[in-house]
Tab-separated table of C-alpha atoms and ligand atoms in Angstrom:
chain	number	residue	atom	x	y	z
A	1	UNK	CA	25.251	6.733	48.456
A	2	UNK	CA	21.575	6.240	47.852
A	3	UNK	CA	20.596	2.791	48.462
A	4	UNK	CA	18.183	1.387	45.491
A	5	UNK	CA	15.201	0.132	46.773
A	6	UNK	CA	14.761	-3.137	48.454
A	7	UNK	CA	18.396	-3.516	49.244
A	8	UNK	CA	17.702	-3.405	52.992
A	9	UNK	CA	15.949	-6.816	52.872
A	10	UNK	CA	18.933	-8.902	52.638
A	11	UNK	CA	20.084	-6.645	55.606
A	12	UNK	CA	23.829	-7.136	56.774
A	13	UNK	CA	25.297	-9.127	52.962
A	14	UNK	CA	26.833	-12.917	53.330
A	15	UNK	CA	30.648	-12.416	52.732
A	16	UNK	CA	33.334	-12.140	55.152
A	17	UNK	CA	34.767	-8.777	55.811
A	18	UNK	CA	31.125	-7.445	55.653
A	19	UNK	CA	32.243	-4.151	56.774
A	20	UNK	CA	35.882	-2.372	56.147
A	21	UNK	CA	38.313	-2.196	58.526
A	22	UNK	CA	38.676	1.633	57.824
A	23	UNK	CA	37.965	3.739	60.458
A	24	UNK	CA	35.198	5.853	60.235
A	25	UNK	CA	32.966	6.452	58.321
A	26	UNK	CA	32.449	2.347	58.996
A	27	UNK	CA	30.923	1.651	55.409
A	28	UNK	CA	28.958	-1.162	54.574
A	29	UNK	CA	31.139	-3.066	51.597
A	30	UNK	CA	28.104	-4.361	49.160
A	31	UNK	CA	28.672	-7.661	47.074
A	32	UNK	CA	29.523	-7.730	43.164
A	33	UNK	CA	28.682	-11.112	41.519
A	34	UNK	CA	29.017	-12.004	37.577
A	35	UNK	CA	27.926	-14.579	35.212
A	36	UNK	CA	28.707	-15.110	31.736
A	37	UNK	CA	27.670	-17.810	29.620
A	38	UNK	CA	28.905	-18.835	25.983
A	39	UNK	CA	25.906	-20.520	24.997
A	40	UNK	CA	23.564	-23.801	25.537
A	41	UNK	CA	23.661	-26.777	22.621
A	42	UNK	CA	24.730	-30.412	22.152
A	43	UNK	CA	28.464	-28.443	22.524
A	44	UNK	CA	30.346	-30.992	20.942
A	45	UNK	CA	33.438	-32.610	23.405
A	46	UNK	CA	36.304	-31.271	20.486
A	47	UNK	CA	34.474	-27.504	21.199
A	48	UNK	CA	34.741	-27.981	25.251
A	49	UNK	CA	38.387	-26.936	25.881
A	50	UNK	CA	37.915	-23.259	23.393
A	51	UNK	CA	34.448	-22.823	25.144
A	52	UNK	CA	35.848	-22.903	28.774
A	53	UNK	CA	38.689	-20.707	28.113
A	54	UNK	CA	36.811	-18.284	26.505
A	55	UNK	CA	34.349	-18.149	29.293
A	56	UNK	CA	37.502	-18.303	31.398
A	57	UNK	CA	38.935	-14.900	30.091
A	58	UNK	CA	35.739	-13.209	30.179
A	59	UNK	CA	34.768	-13.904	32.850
A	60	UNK	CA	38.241	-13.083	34.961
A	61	UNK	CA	38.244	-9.785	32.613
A	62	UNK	CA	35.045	-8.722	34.232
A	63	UNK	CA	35.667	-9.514	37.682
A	64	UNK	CA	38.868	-7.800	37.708
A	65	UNK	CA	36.994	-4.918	36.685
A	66	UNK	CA	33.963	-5.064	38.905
A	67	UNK	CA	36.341	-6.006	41.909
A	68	UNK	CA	37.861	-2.202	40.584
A	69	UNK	CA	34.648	-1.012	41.056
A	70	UNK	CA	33.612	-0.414	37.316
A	71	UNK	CA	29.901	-0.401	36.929
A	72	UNK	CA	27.840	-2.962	35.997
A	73	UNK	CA	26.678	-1.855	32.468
A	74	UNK	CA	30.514	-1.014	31.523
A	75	UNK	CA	31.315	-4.489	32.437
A	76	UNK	CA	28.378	-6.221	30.813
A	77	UNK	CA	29.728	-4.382	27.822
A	78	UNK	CA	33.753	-5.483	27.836
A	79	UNK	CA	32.506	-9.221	28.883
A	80	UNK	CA	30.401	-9.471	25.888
A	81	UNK	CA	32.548	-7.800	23.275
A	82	UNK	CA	35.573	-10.407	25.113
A	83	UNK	CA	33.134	-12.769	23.617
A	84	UNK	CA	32.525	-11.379	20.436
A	85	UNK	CA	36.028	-11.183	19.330
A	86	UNK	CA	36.197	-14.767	20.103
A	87	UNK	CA	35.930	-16.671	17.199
A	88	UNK	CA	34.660	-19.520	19.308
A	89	UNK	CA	31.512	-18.329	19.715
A	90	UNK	CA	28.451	-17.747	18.254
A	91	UNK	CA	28.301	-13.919	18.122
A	92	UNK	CA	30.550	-10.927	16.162
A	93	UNK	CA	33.227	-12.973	14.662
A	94	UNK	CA	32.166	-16.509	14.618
A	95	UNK	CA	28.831	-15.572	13.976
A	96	UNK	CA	26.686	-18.096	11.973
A	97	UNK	CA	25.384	-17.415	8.099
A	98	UNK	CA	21.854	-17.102	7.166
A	99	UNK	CA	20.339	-18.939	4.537
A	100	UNK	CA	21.324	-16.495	1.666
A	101	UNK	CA	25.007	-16.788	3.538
A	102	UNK	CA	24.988	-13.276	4.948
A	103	UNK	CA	25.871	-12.593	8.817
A	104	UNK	CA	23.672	-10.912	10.548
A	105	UNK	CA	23.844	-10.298	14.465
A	106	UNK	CA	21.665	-9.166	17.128
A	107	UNK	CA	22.511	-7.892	20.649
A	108	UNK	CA	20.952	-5.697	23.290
A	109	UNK	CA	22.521	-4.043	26.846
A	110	UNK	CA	20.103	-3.276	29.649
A	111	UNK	CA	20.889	-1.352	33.417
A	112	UNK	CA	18.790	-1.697	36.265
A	113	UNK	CA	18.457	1.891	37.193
A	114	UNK	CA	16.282	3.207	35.101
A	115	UNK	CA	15.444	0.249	33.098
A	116	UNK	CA	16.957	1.580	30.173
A	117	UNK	CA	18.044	-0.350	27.312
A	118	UNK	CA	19.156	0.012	24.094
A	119	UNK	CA	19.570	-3.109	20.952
A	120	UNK	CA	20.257	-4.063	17.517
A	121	UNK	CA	19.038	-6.443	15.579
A	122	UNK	CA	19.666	-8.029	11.789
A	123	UNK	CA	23.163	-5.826	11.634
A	124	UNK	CA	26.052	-6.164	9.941
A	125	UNK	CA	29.500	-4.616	9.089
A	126	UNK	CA	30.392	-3.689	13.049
A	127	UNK	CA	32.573	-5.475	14.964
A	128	UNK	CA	30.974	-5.265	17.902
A	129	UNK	CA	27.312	-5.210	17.789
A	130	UNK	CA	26.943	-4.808	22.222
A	131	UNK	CA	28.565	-1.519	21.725
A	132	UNK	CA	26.106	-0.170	18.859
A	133	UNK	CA	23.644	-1.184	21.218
A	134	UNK	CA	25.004	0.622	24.626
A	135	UNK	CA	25.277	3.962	22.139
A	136	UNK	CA	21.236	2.888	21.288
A	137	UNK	CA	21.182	2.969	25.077
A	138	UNK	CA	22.699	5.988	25.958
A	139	UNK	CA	21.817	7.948	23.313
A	140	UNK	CA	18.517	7.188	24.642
A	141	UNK	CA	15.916	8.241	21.519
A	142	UNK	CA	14.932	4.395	20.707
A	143	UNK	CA	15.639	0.897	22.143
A	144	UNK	CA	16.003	-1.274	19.317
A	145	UNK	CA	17.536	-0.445	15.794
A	146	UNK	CA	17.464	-2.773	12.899
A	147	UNK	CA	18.811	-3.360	9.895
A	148	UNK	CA	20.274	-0.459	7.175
A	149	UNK	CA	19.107	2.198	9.912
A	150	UNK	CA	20.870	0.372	12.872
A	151	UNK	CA	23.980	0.459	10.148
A	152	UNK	CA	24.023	4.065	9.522
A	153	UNK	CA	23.347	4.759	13.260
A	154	UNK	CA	26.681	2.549	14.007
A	155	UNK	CA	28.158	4.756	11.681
A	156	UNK	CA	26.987	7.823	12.498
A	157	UNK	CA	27.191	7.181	16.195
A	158	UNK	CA	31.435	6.347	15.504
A	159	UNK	CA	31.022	2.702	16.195
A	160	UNK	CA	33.528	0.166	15.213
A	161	UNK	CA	33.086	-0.812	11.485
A	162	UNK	CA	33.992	-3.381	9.259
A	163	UNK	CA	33.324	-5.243	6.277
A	164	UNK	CA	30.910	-8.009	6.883
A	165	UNK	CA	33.031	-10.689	5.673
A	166	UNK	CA	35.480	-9.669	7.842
A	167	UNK	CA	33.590	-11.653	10.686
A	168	UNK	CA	33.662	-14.668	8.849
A	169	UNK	CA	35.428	-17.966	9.560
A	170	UNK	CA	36.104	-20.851	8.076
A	171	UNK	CA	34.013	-23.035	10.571
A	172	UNK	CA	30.859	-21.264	9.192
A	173	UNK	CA	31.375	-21.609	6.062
A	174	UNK	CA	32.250	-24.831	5.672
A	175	UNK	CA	29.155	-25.449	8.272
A	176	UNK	CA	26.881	-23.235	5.619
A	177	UNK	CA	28.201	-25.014	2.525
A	178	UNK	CA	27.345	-28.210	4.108
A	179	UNK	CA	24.079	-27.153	4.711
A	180	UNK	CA	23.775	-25.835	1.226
A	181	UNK	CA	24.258	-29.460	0.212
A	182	UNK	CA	21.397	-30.932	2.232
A	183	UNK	CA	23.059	-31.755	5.587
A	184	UNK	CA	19.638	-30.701	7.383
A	185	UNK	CA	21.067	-32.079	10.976
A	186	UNK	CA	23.184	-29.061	10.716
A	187	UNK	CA	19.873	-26.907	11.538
A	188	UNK	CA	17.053	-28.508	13.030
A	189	UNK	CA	19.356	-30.929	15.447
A	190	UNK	CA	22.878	-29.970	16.135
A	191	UNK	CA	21.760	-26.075	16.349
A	192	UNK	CA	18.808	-25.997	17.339
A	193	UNK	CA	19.754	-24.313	20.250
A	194	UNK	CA	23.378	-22.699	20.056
A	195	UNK	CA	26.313	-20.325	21.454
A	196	UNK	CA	24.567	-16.988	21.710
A	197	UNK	CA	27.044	-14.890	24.304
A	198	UNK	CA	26.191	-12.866	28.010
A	199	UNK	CA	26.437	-11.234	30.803
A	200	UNK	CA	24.591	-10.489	33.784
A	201	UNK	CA	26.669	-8.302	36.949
A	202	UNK	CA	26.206	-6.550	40.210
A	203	UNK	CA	28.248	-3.509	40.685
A	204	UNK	CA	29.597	-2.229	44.025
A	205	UNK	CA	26.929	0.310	44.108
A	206	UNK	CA	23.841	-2.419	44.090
A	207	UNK	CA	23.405	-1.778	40.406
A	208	UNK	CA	22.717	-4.739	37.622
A	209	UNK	CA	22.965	-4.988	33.799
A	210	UNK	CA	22.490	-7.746	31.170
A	211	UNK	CA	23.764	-7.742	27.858
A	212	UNK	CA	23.549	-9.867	25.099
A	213	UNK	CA	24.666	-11.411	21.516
A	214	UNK	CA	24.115	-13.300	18.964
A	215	UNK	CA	24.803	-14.534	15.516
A	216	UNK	CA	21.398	-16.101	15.445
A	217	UNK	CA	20.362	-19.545	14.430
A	218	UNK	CA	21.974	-21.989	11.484
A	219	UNK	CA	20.570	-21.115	8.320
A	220	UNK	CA	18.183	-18.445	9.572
A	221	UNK	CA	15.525	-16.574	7.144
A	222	UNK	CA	17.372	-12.991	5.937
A	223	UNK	CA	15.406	-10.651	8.225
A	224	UNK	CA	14.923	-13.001	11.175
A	225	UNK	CA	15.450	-11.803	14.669
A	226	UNK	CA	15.876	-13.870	17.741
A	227	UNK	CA	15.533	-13.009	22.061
A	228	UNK	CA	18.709	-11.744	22.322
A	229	UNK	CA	18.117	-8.185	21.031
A	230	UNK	CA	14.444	-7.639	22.471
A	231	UNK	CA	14.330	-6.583	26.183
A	232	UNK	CA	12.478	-9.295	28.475
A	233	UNK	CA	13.355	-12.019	25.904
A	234	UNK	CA	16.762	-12.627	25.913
A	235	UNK	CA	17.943	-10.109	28.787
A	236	UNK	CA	16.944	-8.247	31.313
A	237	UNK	CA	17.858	-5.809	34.382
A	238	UNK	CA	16.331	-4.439	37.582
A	239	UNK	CA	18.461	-3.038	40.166
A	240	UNK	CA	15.344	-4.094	42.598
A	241	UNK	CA	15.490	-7.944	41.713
A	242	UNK	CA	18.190	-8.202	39.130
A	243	UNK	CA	19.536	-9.110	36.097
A	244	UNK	CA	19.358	-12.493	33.611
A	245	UNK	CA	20.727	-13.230	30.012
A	246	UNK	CA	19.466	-16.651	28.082
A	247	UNK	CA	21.091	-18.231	25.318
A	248	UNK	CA	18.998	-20.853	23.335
A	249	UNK	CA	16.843	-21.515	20.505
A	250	UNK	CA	15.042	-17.702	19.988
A	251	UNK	CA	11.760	-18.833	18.734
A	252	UNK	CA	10.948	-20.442	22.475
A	253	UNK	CA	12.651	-17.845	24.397
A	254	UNK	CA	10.951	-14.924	22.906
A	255	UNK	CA	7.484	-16.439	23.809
A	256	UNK	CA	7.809	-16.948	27.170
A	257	UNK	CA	9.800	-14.057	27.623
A	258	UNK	CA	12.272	-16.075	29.376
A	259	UNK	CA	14.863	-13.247	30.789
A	260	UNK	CA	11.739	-10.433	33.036
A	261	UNK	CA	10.700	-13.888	33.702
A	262	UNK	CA	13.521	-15.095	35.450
A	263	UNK	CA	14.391	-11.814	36.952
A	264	UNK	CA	10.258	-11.969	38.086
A	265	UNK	CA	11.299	-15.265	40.220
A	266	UNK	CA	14.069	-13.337	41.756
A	267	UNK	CA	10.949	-11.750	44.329
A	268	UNK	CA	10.765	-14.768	45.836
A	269	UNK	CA	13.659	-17.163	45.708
A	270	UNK	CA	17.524	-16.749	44.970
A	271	UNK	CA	19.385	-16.897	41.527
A	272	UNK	CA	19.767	-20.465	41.244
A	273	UNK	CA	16.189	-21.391	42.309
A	274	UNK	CA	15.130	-18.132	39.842
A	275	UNK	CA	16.892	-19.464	37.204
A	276	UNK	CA	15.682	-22.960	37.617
A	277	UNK	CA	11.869	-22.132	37.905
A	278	UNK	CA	12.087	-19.304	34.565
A	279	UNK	CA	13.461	-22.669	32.834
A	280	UNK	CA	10.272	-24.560	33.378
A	281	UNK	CA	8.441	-22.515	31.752
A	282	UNK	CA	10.151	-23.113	28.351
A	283	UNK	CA	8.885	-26.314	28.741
A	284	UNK	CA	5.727	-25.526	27.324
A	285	UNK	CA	6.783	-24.012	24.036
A	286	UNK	CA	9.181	-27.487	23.707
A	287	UNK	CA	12.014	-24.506	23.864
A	288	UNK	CA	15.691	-25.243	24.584
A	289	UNK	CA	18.336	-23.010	26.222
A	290	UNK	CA	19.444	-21.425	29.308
A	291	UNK	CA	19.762	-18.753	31.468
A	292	UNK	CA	22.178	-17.089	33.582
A	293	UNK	CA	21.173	-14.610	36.976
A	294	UNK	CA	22.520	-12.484	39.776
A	295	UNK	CA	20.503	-11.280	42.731
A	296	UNK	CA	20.510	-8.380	44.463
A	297	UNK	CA	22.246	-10.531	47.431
A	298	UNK	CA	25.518	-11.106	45.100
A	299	UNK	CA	24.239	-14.430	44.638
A	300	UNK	CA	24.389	-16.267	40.803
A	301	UNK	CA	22.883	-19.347	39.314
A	302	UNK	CA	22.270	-21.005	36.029
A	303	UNK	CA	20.122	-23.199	34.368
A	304	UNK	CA	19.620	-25.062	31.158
A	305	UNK	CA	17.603	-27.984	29.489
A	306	UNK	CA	20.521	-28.627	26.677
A	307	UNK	CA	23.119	-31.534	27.331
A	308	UNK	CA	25.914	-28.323	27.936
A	309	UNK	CA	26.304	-24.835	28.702
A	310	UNK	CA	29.101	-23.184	28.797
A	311	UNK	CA	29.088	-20.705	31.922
A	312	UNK	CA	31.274	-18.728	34.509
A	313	UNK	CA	29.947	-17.778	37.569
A	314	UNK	CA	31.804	-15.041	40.389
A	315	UNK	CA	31.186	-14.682	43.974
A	316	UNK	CA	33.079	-13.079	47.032
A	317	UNK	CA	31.892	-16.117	48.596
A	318	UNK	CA	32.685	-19.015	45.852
A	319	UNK	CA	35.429	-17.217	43.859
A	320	UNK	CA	35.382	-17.810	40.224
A	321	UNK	CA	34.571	-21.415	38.239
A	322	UNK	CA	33.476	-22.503	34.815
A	323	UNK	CA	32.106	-25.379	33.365
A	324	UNK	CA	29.984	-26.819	30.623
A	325	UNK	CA	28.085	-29.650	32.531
A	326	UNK	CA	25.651	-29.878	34.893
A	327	UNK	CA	26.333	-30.019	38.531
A	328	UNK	CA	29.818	-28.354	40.187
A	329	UNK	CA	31.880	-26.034	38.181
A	330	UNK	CA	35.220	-25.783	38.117
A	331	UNK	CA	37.760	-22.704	39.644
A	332	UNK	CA	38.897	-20.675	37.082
B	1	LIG	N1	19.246	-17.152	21.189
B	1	LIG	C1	19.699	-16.589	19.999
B	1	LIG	C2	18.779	-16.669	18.879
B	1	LIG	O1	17.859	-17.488	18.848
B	1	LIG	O2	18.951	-15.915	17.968
């Protein structure tokens, strides 16, 4: 196996059983680590229970898969379509309604190999916009795809389709009909930030991969795009640092490119501390979100500026917990 470079400087990796008992070859056993998060907001405490489950199942979904030594874009992928076919969230079905009450989603997938990536933004009528984006990705022409032409390259490409309503629920549109009536709050307070989905891993083979979606933000202009389909902005992956997903409001993110910057602070410092210094940095745009990380060491972390986030973090070390508050999370 060819070691990416830089692995050697965490030398001998933190976990017990650091080498298999097999006998020879004697093979070094590398860590996997995931994080997933369900989005940062003023989560409301009647939305906490159907937050943590989701992140719950997705997060067990992709362990069990990365522990079965699936690779880390694959299970970037399942985690985030988990989420998207959770109505709970903010992203495929659940997504919110733009101000002419039309859905339409953006997502993006990233590996740390070759840095490839591959999005979609503005799209509509797929049920899963993470997997229109992996075929972006491995199709390997273009990285982002928008609108009609993202559409007909779904289509073309045999992606899952349906009909735009179908995506729909009743949540968003009695949230859009409110708005329609001059509940402002709706918008520029209670989702001002929101429940984008992601997912950062590290595979058994030292590789890392982000992906991302979104439904946008409350009452959005037709045509607007947020972070979470443009590379840097709302995820990122480099098998020599690693990889980071934010969730937040997409206006702030995109200008301080929150996700390369995050991943950036991975050269010096692990996840938690990474993830903690890319979030002072939104700071100066008045942004709000958060971002999830794993390190090349199998180490996660998280950080956020909203009064939740609902998150899942996986170790060999720590096992697997969730939470939406700051401080310790719980086991899953
Ligand atoms: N973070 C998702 C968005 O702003 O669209």
């Amino acid at each position: 196996m060819t070691e990416p470079p830089g692995r050697e400087r965490y030398g001998r990796v933190p976990f017990s059983g650091g080498y298999t008992t097999h006998s020879r070859p004697r093979r070094l056993v590398l860590p996997i680590a995931l994080a997933v998060h369900g989005g940062a907001w003023n989560l409301p405490d009647d939305e906490v229970d159907a937050h943590v489950t989701g992140v719950a199942a997705a997060l067990t979904l992709g362990w069990d898969r990365l522990r079965a030594g699936a690779s880390a874009l694959d299970v970037v992928e399942e985690v985030v379509r988990a989420l998207e076919s959770d109505p709970t969230f903010n992203a495929g079905r659940g997504s919110h309604l733009n101000a002419e009450g039309n859905l339409q989603m953006d997502a993006s997938i990233m590996e740390g190999g070759k840095l490839r990536a591959g999005a979609v933004a503005a799209i509509s009528g797929v049920r899963h916009p993470v997997s229109v984006a992996r075929r972006v990705l491995e199709d390997g022409r273009h990285v982002l795809l928008v609108g009609e032409g993202a559409l007909r390259f779904a289509r073309a490409s045999g992606a899952e389709l349906c009909r735009p309503t179908a995506l729909l629920v009743g949540r968003e549109l009695e949230r859009f009909r409110a708005i329609r009536r001059g509940r402002r709050s709706l918008v520029d307070q209670e989702f001002r930030a929101m429940d984008t989905v992601g997912a950062v891993a590290l595979d058994r083979r030292g590789r890392t991969a982000a992906a991302t979606s979104s439904g946008g933000t409350q009452d959005k202009a037709p045509g607007r795009v947020g972070d979470s389909p443009i590379p840097g902005a709302g995820g990122y992956a480099d098998d020599r640092l690693g990889a980071a997903s934010c969730t937040g409001w997409g206006e702030g993110i995109l200008r301080v490119v929150l996700a390369k910057s995050a991943v950036d602070a991975l050269a010096e410092r692990p996840a938690e501390a990474a993830a903690r210094k890319a979030m002072a940095s939104l700071r100066r745009v008045e942004g709000q979100g958060g971002v999830i990380l794993v390190d090349r060491a199998g180490r996660v972390g998280a950080s956020f500026n909203t009064p939740r986030m609902a998150r899942g973090l996986a170790t060999q070390e720590a096992g697997l917990a969730v939470g939406v508050e700051r401080g310790r999370l719980k086991r899953a």
